[in-house]
Amino acid sequence: MSRPIRLSRSVAVLALVALLAACAHAPPRNPLATWVPSPNHDIRRPVLIVVHFTNQHSAQESLDTLRTKNSGGPVSSHYLVGSDGHIYQLVSDQLRAWHGGGGHWGTITDINSASIGIELDNDGHSPFAQAQIDSLLRLLTDLTTRLHIPRTQIIGHQDFAPTRKDDPGPLFPWSQLAAAGFGLWPQGELIDPPAGFDPWMALGLVGYPLEDRAAAVRAFHNHYRGIGGDALDAQDLRILYNLAQIVERGTPLTD
């Protein structure tokens, strides 16, 4: 009779382990309230993808940093793409990674809560490897399709935080992403805007923060022209006029 008893105890232990595991993954409940669950809820739905460079010297160094901290404290991202094209995931798409920090893009003021962060293994001064960009494009295809993120909603860290950040920098091939259908990019012939065109309103309409206009122009230059400088010229006005028309025809940026 001892054998069935041992089996019964084993079954009980396994059941307890399963119950504890289920509780460990259950969302927290407020002890002040009676739990009456509703099926009417959903997971976090990001609406933006932010591209970064790591400013470090290897994928392993960046993996270590993204699982611990940098000089500013704990940091993470959803994905890291190595220079060899290998894709690592560090945080679930459904969760909030700590990759963005302060800043805003259009009306989106909490970037971490609204976005997927992708770090690229790059020292900040070198061209991006083609294998890395190819993998990034595959990842963008997956994320925009699976999470229903608009393909225009792909920006760089500097775009929404121009006073603090410069990644992914002027060497990042935004035009190559645009050729694959990702990101907001000029379409058709660039023409001179009409009289009365306000480039600052257009820059804000695209999404750029305007608290520091010189910093916003530097970010815009890195993204759309791969050049330095903090003053708008005639070509900038043509690009901004084109982009503003695209945005006005599309869906405005919202949380």
Short mmCIF file of N, CA and C in Angstrom, two decimals, residues 38-137:
data_model
loop_
_atom_site.label_atom_id
_atom_site.label_comp_id
_atom_site.label_asym_id
_atom_site.label_seq_id
_atom_site.Cartn_x
_atom_site.Cartn_y
_atom_site.Cartn_z
N SER A 38 -12.93 40.27 -15.56
CA SER A 38 -13.62 40.55 -16.82
C SER A 38 -12.75 40.08 -17.98
N PRO A 39 -13.35 39.52 -19.01
CA PRO A 39 -12.58 39.12 -20.18
C PRO A 39 -12.24 40.30 -21.10
N ASN A 40 -12.74 41.48 -20.78
CA ASN A 40 -12.60 42.64 -21.67
C ASN A 40 -11.34 43.43 -21.34
N HIS A 41 -10.22 42.96 -21.83
CA HIS A 41 -8.95 43.65 -21.63
C HIS A 41 -8.00 43.26 -22.75
N ASP A 42 -6.84 43.89 -22.77
CA ASP A 42 -5.90 43.64 -23.85
C ASP A 42 -4.49 43.88 -23.34
N ILE A 43 -3.50 43.48 -24.12
CA ILE A 43 -2.10 43.68 -23.77
C ILE A 43 -1.66 45.06 -24.23
N ARG A 44 -0.47 45.48 -23.77
CA ARG A 44 0.12 46.73 -24.24
C ARG A 44 0.29 46.68 -25.75
N ARG A 45 -0.10 47.75 -26.43
CA ARG A 45 0.04 47.79 -27.89
C ARG A 45 0.93 48.95 -28.30
N PRO A 46 2.20 48.68 -28.58
CA PRO A 46 3.10 49.76 -29.01
C PRO A 46 2.68 50.32 -30.36
N VAL A 47 2.94 51.62 -30.56
CA VAL A 47 2.56 52.29 -31.80
C VAL A 47 3.77 52.91 -32.50
N LEU A 48 4.96 52.65 -31.97
CA LEU A 48 6.17 53.30 -32.45
C LEU A 48 7.34 52.34 -32.30
N ILE A 49 8.31 52.42 -33.23
CA ILE A 49 9.55 51.66 -33.13
C ILE A 49 10.70 52.66 -33.11
N VAL A 50 11.59 52.53 -32.13
CA VAL A 50 12.72 53.44 -31.97
C VAL A 50 14.01 52.68 -32.23
N VAL A 51 14.85 53.23 -33.13
CA VAL A 51 16.13 52.61 -33.49
C VAL A 51 17.26 53.35 -32.76
N HIS A 52 18.18 52.58 -32.17
CA HIS A 52 19.32 53.13 -31.45
C HIS A 52 20.61 52.53 -31.99
N PHE A 53 21.75 53.18 -31.72
CA PHE A 53 23.01 52.44 -31.76
C PHE A 53 23.51 52.29 -30.33
N THR A 54 24.31 51.23 -30.09
CA THR A 54 24.72 50.91 -28.73
C THR A 54 25.85 51.80 -28.24
N ASN A 55 26.67 52.32 -29.17
CA ASN A 55 27.85 53.10 -28.80
C ASN A 55 28.79 52.26 -27.94
N GLN A 56 28.84 50.95 -28.24
CA GLN A 56 29.75 50.04 -27.57
C GLN A 56 30.49 49.24 -28.63
N HIS A 57 31.25 48.24 -28.20
CA HIS A 57 32.21 47.63 -29.11
C HIS A 57 31.96 46.16 -29.42
N SER A 58 30.89 45.58 -28.91
CA SER A 58 30.55 44.20 -29.25
C SER A 58 29.12 43.94 -28.82
N ALA A 59 28.52 42.92 -29.44
CA ALA A 59 27.17 42.54 -29.04
C ALA A 59 27.16 42.03 -27.61
N GLN A 60 28.20 41.30 -27.21
CA GLN A 60 28.23 40.77 -25.85
C GLN A 60 28.31 41.89 -24.82
N GLU A 61 29.13 42.91 -25.09
CA GLU A 61 29.19 44.06 -24.18
C GLU A 61 27.83 44.71 -24.05
N SER A 62 27.13 44.85 -25.18
CA SER A 62 25.80 45.49 -25.15
C SER A 62 24.78 44.61 -24.45
N LEU A 63 24.85 43.29 -24.66
CA LEU A 63 23.94 42.39 -23.95
C LEU A 63 24.13 42.51 -22.45
N ASP A 64 25.37 42.62 -22.01
CA ASP A 64 25.65 42.78 -20.59
C ASP A 64 25.06 44.09 -20.07
N THR A 65 25.27 45.18 -20.82
CA THR A 65 24.75 46.48 -20.40
C THR A 65 23.23 46.48 -20.35
N LEU A 66 22.59 45.91 -21.38
CA LEU A 66 21.14 45.95 -21.48
C LEU A 66 20.45 45.04 -20.46
N ARG A 67 21.23 44.23 -19.77
CA ARG A 67 20.68 43.41 -18.70
C ARG A 67 21.10 43.91 -17.32
N THR A 68 21.86 44.99 -17.30
CA THR A 68 22.28 45.57 -16.03
C THR A 68 22.01 47.07 -16.05
N LYS A 69 23.01 47.87 -16.37
CA LYS A 69 22.82 49.31 -16.37
C LYS A 69 23.97 49.99 -17.11
N ASN A 70 23.76 51.27 -17.43
CA ASN A 70 24.83 52.12 -17.94
C ASN A 70 25.05 53.25 -16.94
N SER A 71 25.71 54.30 -17.38
CA SER A 71 26.03 55.40 -16.45
C SER A 71 24.79 56.07 -15.89
N GLY A 72 23.66 55.93 -16.59
CA GLY A 72 22.43 56.56 -16.13
C GLY A 72 21.55 55.66 -15.29
N GLY A 73 21.91 54.40 -15.12
CA GLY A 73 21.11 53.47 -14.33
C GLY A 73 20.66 52.28 -15.16
N PRO A 74 19.68 51.50 -14.66
CA PRO A 74 19.21 50.32 -15.38
C PRO A 74 18.69 50.68 -16.77
N VAL A 75 19.02 49.85 -17.75
CA VAL A 75 18.64 50.12 -19.14
C VAL A 75 18.35 48.81 -19.84
N SER A 76 17.46 48.86 -20.81
CA SER A 76 17.13 47.65 -21.57
C SER A 76 16.58 48.07 -22.93
N SER A 77 16.38 47.10 -23.79
CA SER A 77 15.64 47.31 -25.04
C SER A 77 14.94 46.00 -25.35
N HIS A 78 14.01 46.05 -26.28
CA HIS A 78 13.33 44.81 -26.66
C HIS A 78 14.24 43.91 -27.50
N TYR A 79 15.02 44.53 -28.38
CA TYR A 79 15.86 43.75 -29.30
C TYR A 79 17.24 44.37 -29.41
N LEU A 80 18.21 43.52 -29.71
CA LEU A 80 19.55 43.94 -30.11
C LEU A 80 19.88 43.20 -31.39
N VAL A 81 20.35 43.92 -32.39
CA VAL A 81 20.78 43.30 -33.65
C VAL A 81 22.29 43.43 -33.74
N GLY A 82 22.98 42.28 -33.79
CA GLY A 82 24.43 42.28 -33.87
C GLY A 82 24.92 42.74 -35.23
N SER A 83 26.19 43.10 -35.29
CA SER A 83 26.77 43.52 -36.57
C SER A 83 26.78 42.39 -37.58
N ASP A 84 26.72 41.14 -37.09
CA ASP A 84 26.66 39.98 -37.98
C ASP A 84 25.24 39.64 -38.41
N GLY A 85 24.27 40.42 -37.90
CA GLY A 85 22.87 40.20 -38.27
C GLY A 85 22.09 39.35 -37.28
N HIS A 86 22.75 38.81 -36.26
CA HIS A 86 22.02 37.99 -35.29
C HIS A 86 21.08 38.87 -34.47
N ILE A 87 19.85 38.40 -34.27
CA ILE A 87 18.84 39.15 -33.54
C ILE A 87 18.66 38.53 -32.15
N TYR A 88 18.77 39.37 -31.12
CA TYR A 88 18.55 38.95 -29.74
C TYR A 88 17.31 39.67 -29.22
N GLN A 89 16.48 38.96 -28.46
CA GLN A 89 15.35 39.61 -27.78
C GLN A 89 15.61 39.59 -26.28
N LEU A 90 15.45 40.75 -25.64
CA LEU A 90 15.72 40.86 -24.21
C LEU A 90 14.46 41.12 -23.39
N VAL A 91 13.45 41.73 -23.99
CA VAL A 91 12.22 42.07 -23.29
C VAL A 91 11.04 41.70 -24.20
N SER A 92 10.00 41.15 -23.62
CA SER A 92 8.81 40.80 -24.39
C SER A 92 8.21 42.03 -25.06
N ASP A 93 7.65 41.85 -26.23
CA ASP A 93 6.98 42.95 -26.93
C ASP A 93 5.85 43.54 -26.09
N GLN A 94 5.26 42.73 -25.22
CA GLN A 94 4.13 43.18 -24.43
C GLN A 94 4.53 44.04 -23.23
N LEU A 95 5.83 44.05 -22.92
CA LEU A 95 6.30 44.76 -21.73
C LEU A 95 7.02 46.05 -22.10
N ARG A 96 7.21 46.90 -21.12
CA ARG A 96 7.83 48.21 -21.29
C ARG A 96 9.33 48.10 -21.02
N ALA A 97 10.13 48.27 -22.05
CA ALA A 97 11.58 48.27 -21.88
C ALA A 97 12.07 49.69 -21.60
N TRP A 98 13.22 49.80 -20.97
CA TRP A 98 13.78 51.10 -20.59
C TRP A 98 14.85 51.51 -21.58
N HIS A 99 14.42 52.03 -22.71
CA HIS A 99 15.36 52.36 -23.79
C HIS A 99 15.27 53.82 -24.23
N GLY A 100 14.18 54.49 -23.92
CA GLY A 100 13.95 55.81 -24.50
C GLY A 100 14.33 56.98 -23.62
N GLY A 101 13.87 56.96 -22.38
CA GLY A 101 14.10 58.11 -21.51
C GLY A 101 13.20 59.27 -21.87
N GLY A 102 13.59 60.47 -21.44
CA GLY A 102 12.76 61.65 -21.65
C GLY A 102 12.73 62.10 -23.09
N GLY A 103 11.64 62.77 -23.44
CA GLY A 103 11.45 63.28 -24.79
C GLY A 103 10.03 63.03 -25.25
N HIS A 104 9.69 63.51 -26.44
CA HIS A 104 8.37 63.22 -26.99
C HIS A 104 8.43 63.26 -28.51
N TRP A 105 7.47 62.58 -29.12
CA TRP A 105 7.36 62.54 -30.57
C TRP A 105 5.91 62.83 -30.91
N GLY A 106 5.66 63.98 -31.50
CA GLY A 106 4.27 64.39 -31.70
C GLY A 106 3.58 64.49 -30.35
N THR A 107 2.46 63.81 -30.22
CA THR A 107 1.73 63.81 -28.96
C THR A 107 2.11 62.65 -28.05
N ILE A 108 3.05 61.82 -28.47
CA ILE A 108 3.49 60.69 -27.65
C ILE A 108 4.51 61.20 -26.65
N THR A 109 4.15 61.19 -25.38
CA THR A 109 5.02 61.77 -24.36
C THR A 109 5.70 60.72 -23.49
N ASP A 110 5.20 59.50 -23.46
CA ASP A 110 5.85 58.42 -22.71
C ASP A 110 6.34 57.40 -23.74
N ILE A 111 7.53 57.65 -24.25
CA ILE A 111 8.04 56.84 -25.36
C ILE A 111 8.17 55.38 -24.98
N ASN A 112 8.69 55.09 -23.78
CA ASN A 112 8.90 53.70 -23.39
C ASN A 112 7.59 52.90 -23.38
N SER A 113 6.51 53.53 -22.94
CA SER A 113 5.24 52.82 -22.87
C SER A 113 4.61 52.61 -24.23
N ALA A 114 5.00 53.40 -25.20
CA ALA A 114 4.34 53.37 -26.51
C ALA A 114 5.18 52.76 -27.61
N SER A 115 6.36 52.21 -27.27
CA SER A 115 7.29 51.85 -28.35
C SER A 115 7.97 50.51 -28.14
N ILE A 116 8.55 50.03 -29.23
CA ILE A 116 9.49 48.91 -29.24
C ILE A 116 10.88 49.51 -29.48
N GLY A 117 11.84 49.14 -28.64
CA GLY A 117 13.20 49.64 -28.79
C GLY A 117 14.11 48.61 -29.44
N ILE A 118 14.84 49.03 -30.47
CA ILE A 118 15.79 48.15 -31.17
C ILE A 118 17.17 48.78 -31.11
N GLU A 119 18.10 48.10 -30.47
CA GLU A 119 19.49 48.54 -30.41
C GLU A 119 20.29 47.85 -31.52
N LEU A 120 21.16 48.62 -32.18
CA LEU A 120 22.05 48.08 -33.20
C LEU A 120 23.47 48.11 -32.67
N ASP A 121 24.16 46.98 -32.73
CA ASP A 121 25.54 46.88 -32.28
C ASP A 121 26.42 47.72 -33.20
N ASN A 122 26.76 48.92 -32.73
CA ASN A 122 27.52 49.87 -33.54
C ASN A 122 28.19 50.86 -32.60
N ASP A 123 29.44 51.21 -32.90
CA ASP A 123 30.20 52.08 -31.99
C ASP A 123 29.86 53.56 -32.14
N GLY A 124 28.93 53.89 -33.02
CA GLY A 124 28.53 55.28 -33.19
C GLY A 124 29.33 56.05 -34.20
N HIS A 125 30.38 55.43 -34.77
CA HIS A 125 31.25 56.13 -35.72
C HIS A 125 31.46 55.34 -37.01
N SER A 126 31.02 54.09 -37.03
CA SER A 126 31.29 53.20 -38.17
C SER A 126 30.03 52.97 -38.99
N PRO A 127 30.18 52.70 -40.29
CA PRO A 127 29.01 52.34 -41.10
C PRO A 127 28.34 51.08 -40.55
N PHE A 128 27.05 50.98 -40.77
CA PHE A 128 26.30 49.81 -40.34
C PHE A 128 26.48 48.69 -41.35
N ALA A 129 26.76 47.48 -40.85
CA ALA A 129 26.98 46.33 -41.72
C ALA A 129 25.70 45.98 -42.46
N GLN A 130 25.85 45.56 -43.72
CA GLN A 130 24.66 45.22 -44.51
C GLN A 130 23.90 44.05 -43.91
N ALA A 131 24.62 43.08 -43.35
CA ALA A 131 23.94 41.94 -42.72
C ALA A 131 23.06 42.43 -41.57
N GLN A 132 23.52 43.43 -40.87
CA GLN A 132 22.75 44.00 -39.75
C GLN A 132 21.49 44.70 -40.26
N ILE A 133 21.64 45.47 -41.32
CA ILE A 133 20.47 46.17 -41.87
C ILE A 133 19.48 45.18 -42.46
N ASP A 134 19.96 44.13 -43.10
CA ASP A 134 19.07 43.10 -43.64
C ASP A 134 18.24 42.47 -42.52
N SER A 135 18.89 42.17 -41.39
CA SER A 135 18.17 41.59 -40.25
C SER A 135 17.19 42.59 -39.65
N LEU A 136 17.61 43.86 -39.59
CA LEU A 136 16.71 44.89 -39.09
C LEU A 136 15.45 44.97 -39.95
N LEU A 137 15.61 44.91 -41.25
CA LEU A 137 14.45 44.96 -42.13
C LEU A 137 13.52 43.76 -41.91
#
